[in-house]
Structures are given as C-alpha cells and as structure tokens.
C-alpha cells in the first residue's frame, strides 16, 4: 500500500548567514523562512505523486526568488540561476514534518533521499580527504592534517544528522532508544542531534 502524504503548508526559505558564526560550516548552510503558504491537505498516494506536486511548486518558487533577489533588466541566465540557488521551499504536513524540499532550479528532494551535497562530501572525503590526511601525517604536516580532520568531522556530523532526520521521517521510524544507542548518547540528547547542535 502506497504511503499517503498530506501537504498542509509551503515554506519559502532564504539562504542567510548563520546567526552563530561559531556553528557555521561549509557543510551546513543556514536557511530562514521568509513566507508561508497554507495549502489544502489533499492526500497524495506515493512518492511519484508527491514528486509531481513538489515540481508544481517550482514556478512559484522562481517568482519568489526573482522578487526577493532582483536580477535587473538583463535577466541574464547567470543572475537568475544565482537567485534560484538562494531560495528553497519546504513542503510540510500539518505536524510540521518535511515532505519535500524544492529548489527553484527544479531539483526536488523527497523523504528517504540523501542530500546531494552530503553525498558529494562523503565521496570526496573517502576518495580524497582521508588519503590526503594520511599523506600529511607521513610528511610531518600535522597542522594540515588536523585542519583536514576538522573538515572531515564537519562532513561526518552533517551526514549523521542527515541520516537521523531520514530515519525519524521513515514510515516506520526506529525508536528513540535505538537511535540514541546507535549514536552512543542518551535519548534526551537526540533533540540536539535533530537540530545539528551535536559536538
């Protein structure tokens, strides 16, 4: 039986500077909700219908991007694309759970799908980052190795948060106790992981 999704609101988010510079990382952009549309919570049966619904939001999101970031009279493709990269929509149900993430470029992320930026970060870490850390240590370049390890730690922390968020939004999410045990933390500490405030 197909999973039912019931969109109830569409949030329009803007990419902004992180309010706490100490928490800002390249791997975790900070988004601020600038507008919200309430929508009729009609049930969508399955991911295909949800994807179709999310793609229907793209033109509205593009209009929002162009209004928020004026691109001048030329409306060049490069300026438009830059404006589109700075906004997104989050489609949520009545309980605030994310059903889809939509970018004005036409890219849609559905429940259970991994963020492309996180995937690229992990692949780059495995194929390039970790070998370079070992090479730096072999050369005695310890400061370089430590700086690279801190970047790797940021990527891993972002990936942990991503997997946790996917897990809790699954049709049959694991219990808080099981998730906490996997992270080696107390169940009461999971909220910090949901919000990316882990150390």
PDB file of C-alpha atoms in Angstrom:
ATOM      1  CA  UNK A   1       0.000   0.000   0.000  1.00  0.00           C
ATOM      2  CA  UNK A   2       1.370   3.396  -1.033  1.00  0.00           C
ATOM      3  CA  UNK A   3       2.280   5.844   1.684  1.00  0.00           C
ATOM      4  CA  UNK A   4      -0.054   8.837   1.971  1.00  0.00           C
ATOM      5  CA  UNK A   5       1.363  12.364   2.105  1.00  0.00           C
ATOM      6  CA  UNK A   6      -0.777  15.354   3.073  1.00  0.00           C
ATOM      7  CA  UNK A   7       0.880  18.714   2.337  1.00  0.00           C
ATOM      8  CA  UNK A   8      -0.528  21.447   4.556  1.00  0.00           C
ATOM      9  CA  UNK A   9       1.912  24.336   4.078  1.00  0.00           C
ATOM     10  CA  UNK A  10       4.719  25.508   1.826  1.00  0.00           C
ATOM     11  CA  UNK A  11       7.550  27.473   3.414  1.00  0.00           C
ATOM     12  CA  UNK A  12       9.741  29.768   1.325  1.00  0.00           C
ATOM     13  CA  UNK A  13      13.252  29.838   2.737  1.00  0.00           C
ATOM     14  CA  UNK A  14      16.143  32.203   2.032  1.00  0.00           C
ATOM     15  CA  UNK A  15      19.818  31.308   2.370  1.00  0.00           C
ATOM     16  CA  UNK A  16      21.313  33.589   5.022  1.00  0.00           C
ATOM     17  CA  UNK A  17      24.391  33.899   7.189  1.00  0.00           C
ATOM     18  CA  UNK A  18      24.405  31.670  10.250  1.00  0.00           C
ATOM     19  CA  UNK A  19      23.428  33.713  13.334  1.00  0.00           C
ATOM     20  CA  UNK A  20      26.093  31.929  15.392  1.00  0.00           C
ATOM     21  CA  UNK A  21      29.366  32.176  13.483  1.00  0.00           C
ATOM     22  CA  UNK A  22      31.000  29.548  15.703  1.00  0.00           C
ATOM     23  CA  UNK A  23      28.457  26.983  14.465  1.00  0.00           C
ATOM     24  CA  UNK A  24      28.705  27.927  10.801  1.00  0.00           C
ATOM     25  CA  UNK A  25      30.309  25.371   8.465  1.00  0.00           C
ATOM     26  CA  UNK A  26      30.550  24.995   4.718  1.00  0.00           C
ATOM     27  CA  UNK A  27      28.623  21.725   5.012  1.00  0.00           C
ATOM     28  CA  UNK A  28      25.602  23.214   6.763  1.00  0.00           C
ATOM     29  CA  UNK A  29      24.027  26.265   5.067  1.00  0.00           C
ATOM     30  CA  UNK A  30      21.583  28.267   7.164  1.00  0.00           C
ATOM     31  CA  UNK A  31      18.060  28.920   5.890  1.00  0.00           C
ATOM     32  CA  UNK A  32      15.486  31.409   7.189  1.00  0.00           C
ATOM     33  CA  UNK A  33      11.768  31.107   6.406  1.00  0.00           C
ATOM     34  CA  UNK A  34      10.537  34.327   4.779  1.00  0.00           C
ATOM     35  CA  UNK A  35       6.975  33.373   3.781  1.00  0.00           C
ATOM     36  CA  UNK A  36       4.470  30.564   4.241  1.00  0.00           C
ATOM     37  CA  UNK A  37       1.544  29.441   2.067  1.00  0.00           C
ATOM     38  CA  UNK A  38      -1.218  27.323   3.593  1.00  0.00           C
ATOM     39  CA  UNK A  39      -2.497  24.673   1.173  1.00  0.00           C
ATOM     40  CA  UNK A  40      -5.415  22.256   1.231  1.00  0.00           C
ATOM     41  CA  UNK A  41      -4.136  18.997   2.759  1.00  0.00           C
ATOM     42  CA  UNK A  42      -5.261  16.723  -0.095  1.00  0.00           C
ATOM     43  CA  UNK A  43      -3.749  13.232   0.264  1.00  0.00           C
ATOM     44  CA  UNK A  44      -1.076  12.207  -2.236  1.00  0.00           C
ATOM     45  CA  UNK A  45      -0.667   8.463  -2.638  1.00  0.00           C
ATOM     46  CA  UNK A  46       3.001   7.571  -3.065  1.00  0.00           C
ATOM     47  CA  UNK A  47       6.293   9.282  -3.854  1.00  0.00           C
ATOM     48  CA  UNK A  48       5.534   9.762  -7.564  1.00  0.00           C
ATOM     49  CA  UNK A  49       2.520  11.968  -6.827  1.00  0.00           C
ATOM     50  CA  UNK A  50       4.467  13.809  -4.134  1.00  0.00           C
ATOM     51  CA  UNK A  51       7.302  14.497  -6.611  1.00  0.00           C
ATOM     52  CA  UNK A  52       4.777  15.774  -9.174  1.00  0.00           C
ATOM     53  CA  UNK A  53       3.235  18.038  -6.537  1.00  0.00           C
ATOM     54  CA  UNK A  54       6.661  19.340  -5.486  1.00  0.00           C
ATOM     55  CA  UNK A  55       7.656  20.081  -9.082  1.00  0.00           C
ATOM     56  CA  UNK A  56       4.463  22.130  -9.395  1.00  0.00           C
ATOM     57  CA  UNK A  57       5.836  24.449  -6.702  1.00  0.00           C
ATOM     58  CA  UNK A  58       8.930  25.333  -8.799  1.00  0.00           C
ATOM     59  CA  UNK A  59       7.339  28.207 -10.843  1.00  0.00           C
ATOM     60  CA  UNK A  60       6.050  29.878  -7.655  1.00  0.00           C
ATOM     61  CA  UNK A  61       9.442  29.474  -6.044  1.00  0.00           C
ATOM     62  CA  UNK A  62      11.148  31.010  -9.087  1.00  0.00           C
ATOM     63  CA  UNK A  63       8.824  34.015  -8.899  1.00  0.00           C
ATOM     64  CA  UNK A  64       9.672  34.336  -5.211  1.00  0.00           C
ATOM     65  CA  UNK A  65      13.409  34.160  -5.990  1.00  0.00           C
ATOM     66  CA  UNK A  66      13.168  36.852  -8.647  1.00  0.00           C
ATOM     67  CA  UNK A  67      11.135  39.105  -6.361  1.00  0.00           C
ATOM     68  CA  UNK A  68      13.468  38.640  -3.416  1.00  0.00           C
ATOM     69  CA  UNK A  69      16.691  38.974  -5.456  1.00  0.00           C
ATOM     70  CA  UNK A  70      16.103  41.484  -8.268  1.00  0.00           C
ATOM     71  CA  UNK A  71      18.139  40.456 -11.269  1.00  0.00           C
ATOM     72  CA  UNK A  72      17.962  43.767 -13.105  1.00  0.00           C
ATOM     73  CA  UNK A  73      16.768  44.466 -16.623  1.00  0.00           C
ATOM     74  CA  UNK A  74      19.112  41.999 -18.295  1.00  0.00           C
ATOM     75  CA  UNK A  75      17.675  38.917 -16.509  1.00  0.00           C
ATOM     76  CA  UNK A  76      20.748  37.013 -17.616  1.00  0.00           C
ATOM     77  CA  UNK A  77      20.716  33.228 -17.075  1.00  0.00           C
ATOM     78  CA  UNK A  78      23.687  33.500 -14.703  1.00  0.00           C
ATOM     79  CA  UNK A  79      21.937  36.058 -12.461  1.00  0.00           C
ATOM     80  CA  UNK A  80      18.704  34.087 -12.497  1.00  0.00           C
ATOM     81  CA  UNK A  81      20.488  30.865 -11.594  1.00  0.00           C
ATOM     82  CA  UNK A  82      22.285  32.590  -8.716  1.00  0.00           C
ATOM     83  CA  UNK A  83      18.957  33.924  -7.427  1.00  0.00           C
ATOM     84  CA  UNK A  84      17.411  30.449  -7.697  1.00  0.00           C
ATOM     85  CA  UNK A  85      20.230  28.911  -5.654  1.00  0.00           C
ATOM     86  CA  UNK A  86      19.467  31.242  -2.737  1.00  0.00           C
ATOM     87  CA  UNK A  87      15.884  30.116  -2.130  1.00  0.00           C
ATOM     88  CA  UNK A  88      14.090  26.850  -1.473  1.00  0.00           C
ATOM     89  CA  UNK A  89      10.661  25.615  -0.484  1.00  0.00           C
ATOM     90  CA  UNK A  90       9.891  23.153   2.268  1.00  0.00           C
ATOM     91  CA  UNK A  91       6.599  21.302   1.870  1.00  0.00           C
ATOM     92  CA  UNK A  92       5.313  20.193   5.271  1.00  0.00           C
ATOM     93  CA  UNK A  93       2.333  18.374   6.700  1.00  0.00           C
ATOM     94  CA  UNK A  94       0.084  19.740   9.460  1.00  0.00           C
ATOM     95  CA  UNK A  95       2.501  18.481  12.133  1.00  0.00           C
ATOM     96  CA  UNK A  96       5.454  20.306  10.573  1.00  0.00           C
ATOM     97  CA  UNK A  97       7.125  17.176   9.200  1.00  0.00           C
ATOM     98  CA  UNK A  98       9.061  17.813   5.988  1.00  0.00           C
ATOM     99  CA  UNK A  99       7.542  16.055   2.979  1.00  0.00           C
ATOM    100  CA  UNK A 100       9.730  17.553   0.248  1.00  0.00           C
ATOM    101  CA  UNK A 101      12.458  20.106  -0.314  1.00  0.00           C
ATOM    102  CA  UNK A 102      12.237  22.057  -3.561  1.00  0.00           C
ATOM    103  CA  UNK A 103      14.837  24.322  -5.165  1.00  0.00           C
ATOM    104  CA  UNK A 104      13.999  26.881  -7.821  1.00  0.00           C
ATOM    105  CA  UNK A 105      16.414  25.147 -10.196  1.00  0.00           C
ATOM    106  CA  UNK A 106      13.890  22.291 -10.388  1.00  0.00           C
ATOM    107  CA  UNK A 107      15.673  19.927  -8.009  1.00  0.00           C
ATOM    108  CA  UNK A 108      13.384  18.063  -5.573  1.00  0.00           C
ATOM    109  CA  UNK A 109      14.368  16.022  -2.517  1.00  0.00           C
ATOM    110  CA  UNK A 110      11.792  13.551  -1.175  1.00  0.00           C
ATOM    111  CA  UNK A 111      11.623  11.581   2.099  1.00  0.00           C
ATOM    112  CA  UNK A 112      14.341   8.955   2.333  1.00  0.00           C
ATOM    113  CA  UNK A 113      16.593  10.605  -0.263  1.00  0.00           C
ATOM    114  CA  UNK A 114      20.075  11.744   0.699  1.00  0.00           C
ATOM    115  CA  UNK A 115      21.119  15.365   0.227  1.00  0.00           C
ATOM    116  CA  UNK A 116      23.370  15.547  -2.874  1.00  0.00           C
ATOM    117  CA  UNK A 117      25.766  17.934  -1.087  1.00  0.00           C
ATOM    118  CA  UNK A 118      26.190  15.459   1.745  1.00  0.00           C
ATOM    119  CA  UNK A 119      26.718  12.578  -0.679  1.00  0.00           C
ATOM    120  CA  UNK A 120      29.384  14.550  -2.544  1.00  0.00           C
ATOM    121  CA  UNK A 121      31.060  15.452   0.752  1.00  0.00           C
ATOM    122  CA  UNK A 122      31.255  11.825   1.874  1.00  0.00           C
ATOM    123  CA  UNK A 123      32.514  10.613  -1.508  1.00  0.00           C
ATOM    124  CA  UNK A 124      35.140  13.360  -1.578  1.00  0.00           C
ATOM    125  CA  UNK A 125      36.169  12.521   1.975  1.00  0.00           C
ATOM    126  CA  UNK A 126      36.648   8.825   1.179  1.00  0.00           C
ATOM    127  CA  UNK A 127      38.332   9.284  -2.202  1.00  0.00           C
ATOM    128  CA  UNK A 128      40.451  12.342  -1.483  1.00  0.00           C
ATOM    129  CA  UNK A 129      40.180  13.798   2.022  1.00  0.00           C
ATOM    130  CA  UNK A 130      41.201  10.815   4.152  1.00  0.00           C
ATOM    131  CA  UNK A 131      44.141   9.766   1.907  1.00  0.00           C
ATOM    132  CA  UNK A 132      45.404  13.377   1.999  1.00  0.00           C
ATOM    133  CA  UNK A 133      45.204  13.366   5.805  1.00  0.00           C
ATOM    134  CA  UNK A 134      47.377  10.235   5.918  1.00  0.00           C
ATOM    135  CA  UNK A 135      49.817  11.786   3.457  1.00  0.00           C
ATOM    136  CA  UNK A 136      50.035  14.973   5.540  1.00  0.00           C
ATOM    137  CA  UNK A 137      50.860  12.965   8.650  1.00  0.00           C
ATOM    138  CA  UNK A 138      53.518  10.979   6.740  1.00  0.00           C
ATOM    139  CA  UNK A 139      55.118  14.280   5.726  1.00  0.00           C
ATOM    140  CA  UNK A 140      55.004  15.682   9.240  1.00  0.00           C
ATOM    141  CA  UNK A 141      52.468  18.338   8.193  1.00  0.00           C
ATOM    142  CA  UNK A 142      50.443  17.933  11.381  1.00  0.00           C
ATOM    143  CA  UNK A 143      48.676  21.294  11.255  1.00  0.00           C
ATOM    144  CA  UNK A 144      47.400  20.492   7.756  1.00  0.00           C
ATOM    145  CA  UNK A 145      46.276  17.053   8.885  1.00  0.00           C
ATOM    146  CA  UNK A 146      44.431  18.496  11.885  1.00  0.00           C
ATOM    147  CA  UNK A 147      42.704  21.151   9.774  1.00  0.00           C
ATOM    148  CA  UNK A 148      41.642  18.455   7.303  1.00  0.00           C
ATOM    149  CA  UNK A 149      40.367  16.258  10.127  1.00  0.00           C
ATOM    150  CA  UNK A 150      38.221  19.121  11.421  1.00  0.00           C
ATOM    151  CA  UNK A 151      36.700  19.497   7.945  1.00  0.00           C
ATOM    152  CA  UNK A 152      36.150  15.728   7.823  1.00  0.00           C
ATOM    153  CA  UNK A 153      34.489  15.880  11.233  1.00  0.00           C
ATOM    154  CA  UNK A 154      32.117  18.553   9.957  1.00  0.00           C
ATOM    155  CA  UNK A 155      31.171  16.387   6.977  1.00  0.00           C
ATOM    156  CA  UNK A 156      30.593  13.344   9.180  1.00  0.00           C
ATOM    157  CA  UNK A 157      28.497  15.342  11.666  1.00  0.00           C
ATOM    158  CA  UNK A 158      26.339  16.649   8.814  1.00  0.00           C
ATOM    159  CA  UNK A 159      25.943  13.111   7.455  1.00  0.00           C
ATOM    160  CA  UNK A 160      24.958  11.820  10.896  1.00  0.00           C
ATOM    161  CA  UNK A 161      22.295  14.500  11.198  1.00  0.00           C
ATOM    162  CA  UNK A 162      21.049  13.747   7.674  1.00  0.00           C
ATOM    163  CA  UNK A 163      20.699  10.010   8.336  1.00  0.00           C
ATOM    164  CA  UNK A 164      18.986  10.699  11.661  1.00  0.00           C
ATOM    165  CA  UNK A 165      16.463  13.018  10.028  1.00  0.00           C
ATOM    166  CA  UNK A 166      15.756  10.444   7.314  1.00  0.00           C
ATOM    167  CA  UNK A 167      15.322   7.738   9.947  1.00  0.00           C
ATOM    168  CA  UNK A 168      12.800   9.672  12.047  1.00  0.00           C
ATOM    169  CA  UNK A 169      10.708  10.559   8.967  1.00  0.00           C
ATOM    170  CA  UNK A 170      10.544   6.960   7.700  1.00  0.00           C
ATOM    171  CA  UNK A 171       7.124   5.245   7.524  1.00  0.00           C
ATOM    172  CA  UNK A 172       8.172   3.061  10.477  1.00  0.00           C
ATOM    173  CA  UNK A 173      10.879   5.088  12.247  1.00  0.00           C
ATOM    174  CA  UNK A 174      13.196   3.371  14.733  1.00  0.00           C
ATOM    175  CA  UNK A 175      12.526   4.117  18.379  1.00  0.00           C
ATOM    176  CA  UNK A 176      14.334   6.978  20.100  1.00  0.00           C
ATOM    177  CA  UNK A 177      16.094   4.418  22.294  1.00  0.00           C
ATOM    178  CA  UNK A 178      17.520   2.577  19.282  1.00  0.00           C
ATOM    179  CA  UNK A 179      18.638   5.794  17.585  1.00  0.00           C
ATOM    180  CA  UNK A 180      20.231   7.049  20.781  1.00  0.00           C
ATOM    181  CA  UNK A 181      22.027   3.714  21.271  1.00  0.00           C
ATOM    182  CA  UNK A 182      23.397   3.872  17.718  1.00  0.00           C
ATOM    183  CA  UNK A 183      24.761   7.378  18.417  1.00  0.00           C
ATOM    184  CA  UNK A 184      26.020   6.407  21.892  1.00  0.00           C
ATOM    185  CA  UNK A 185      24.015   9.204  23.508  1.00  0.00           C
ATOM    186  CA  UNK A 186      21.100   9.393  25.940  1.00  0.00           C
ATOM    187  CA  UNK A 187      17.607   9.564  24.361  1.00  0.00           C
ATOM    188  CA  UNK A 188      17.175  13.010  25.923  1.00  0.00           C
ATOM    189  CA  UNK A 189      20.156  14.264  23.859  1.00  0.00           C
ATOM    190  CA  UNK A 190      18.596  13.376  20.499  1.00  0.00           C
ATOM    191  CA  UNK A 191      16.973  16.797  20.088  1.00  0.00           C
ATOM    192  CA  UNK A 192      20.422  18.358  19.793  1.00  0.00           C
ATOM    193  CA  UNK A 193      21.210  15.891  17.008  1.00  0.00           C
ATOM    194  CA  UNK A 194      17.955  16.690  15.211  1.00  0.00           C
ATOM    195  CA  UNK A 195      18.912  20.367  15.248  1.00  0.00           C
ATOM    196  CA  UNK A 196      22.581  19.932  14.349  1.00  0.00           C
ATOM    197  CA  UNK A 197      23.896  21.061  17.729  1.00  0.00           C
ATOM    198  CA  UNK A 198      25.982  17.945  18.354  1.00  0.00           C
ATOM    199  CA  UNK A 199      29.683  18.155  19.208  1.00  0.00           C
TER     200      UNK A 199
END
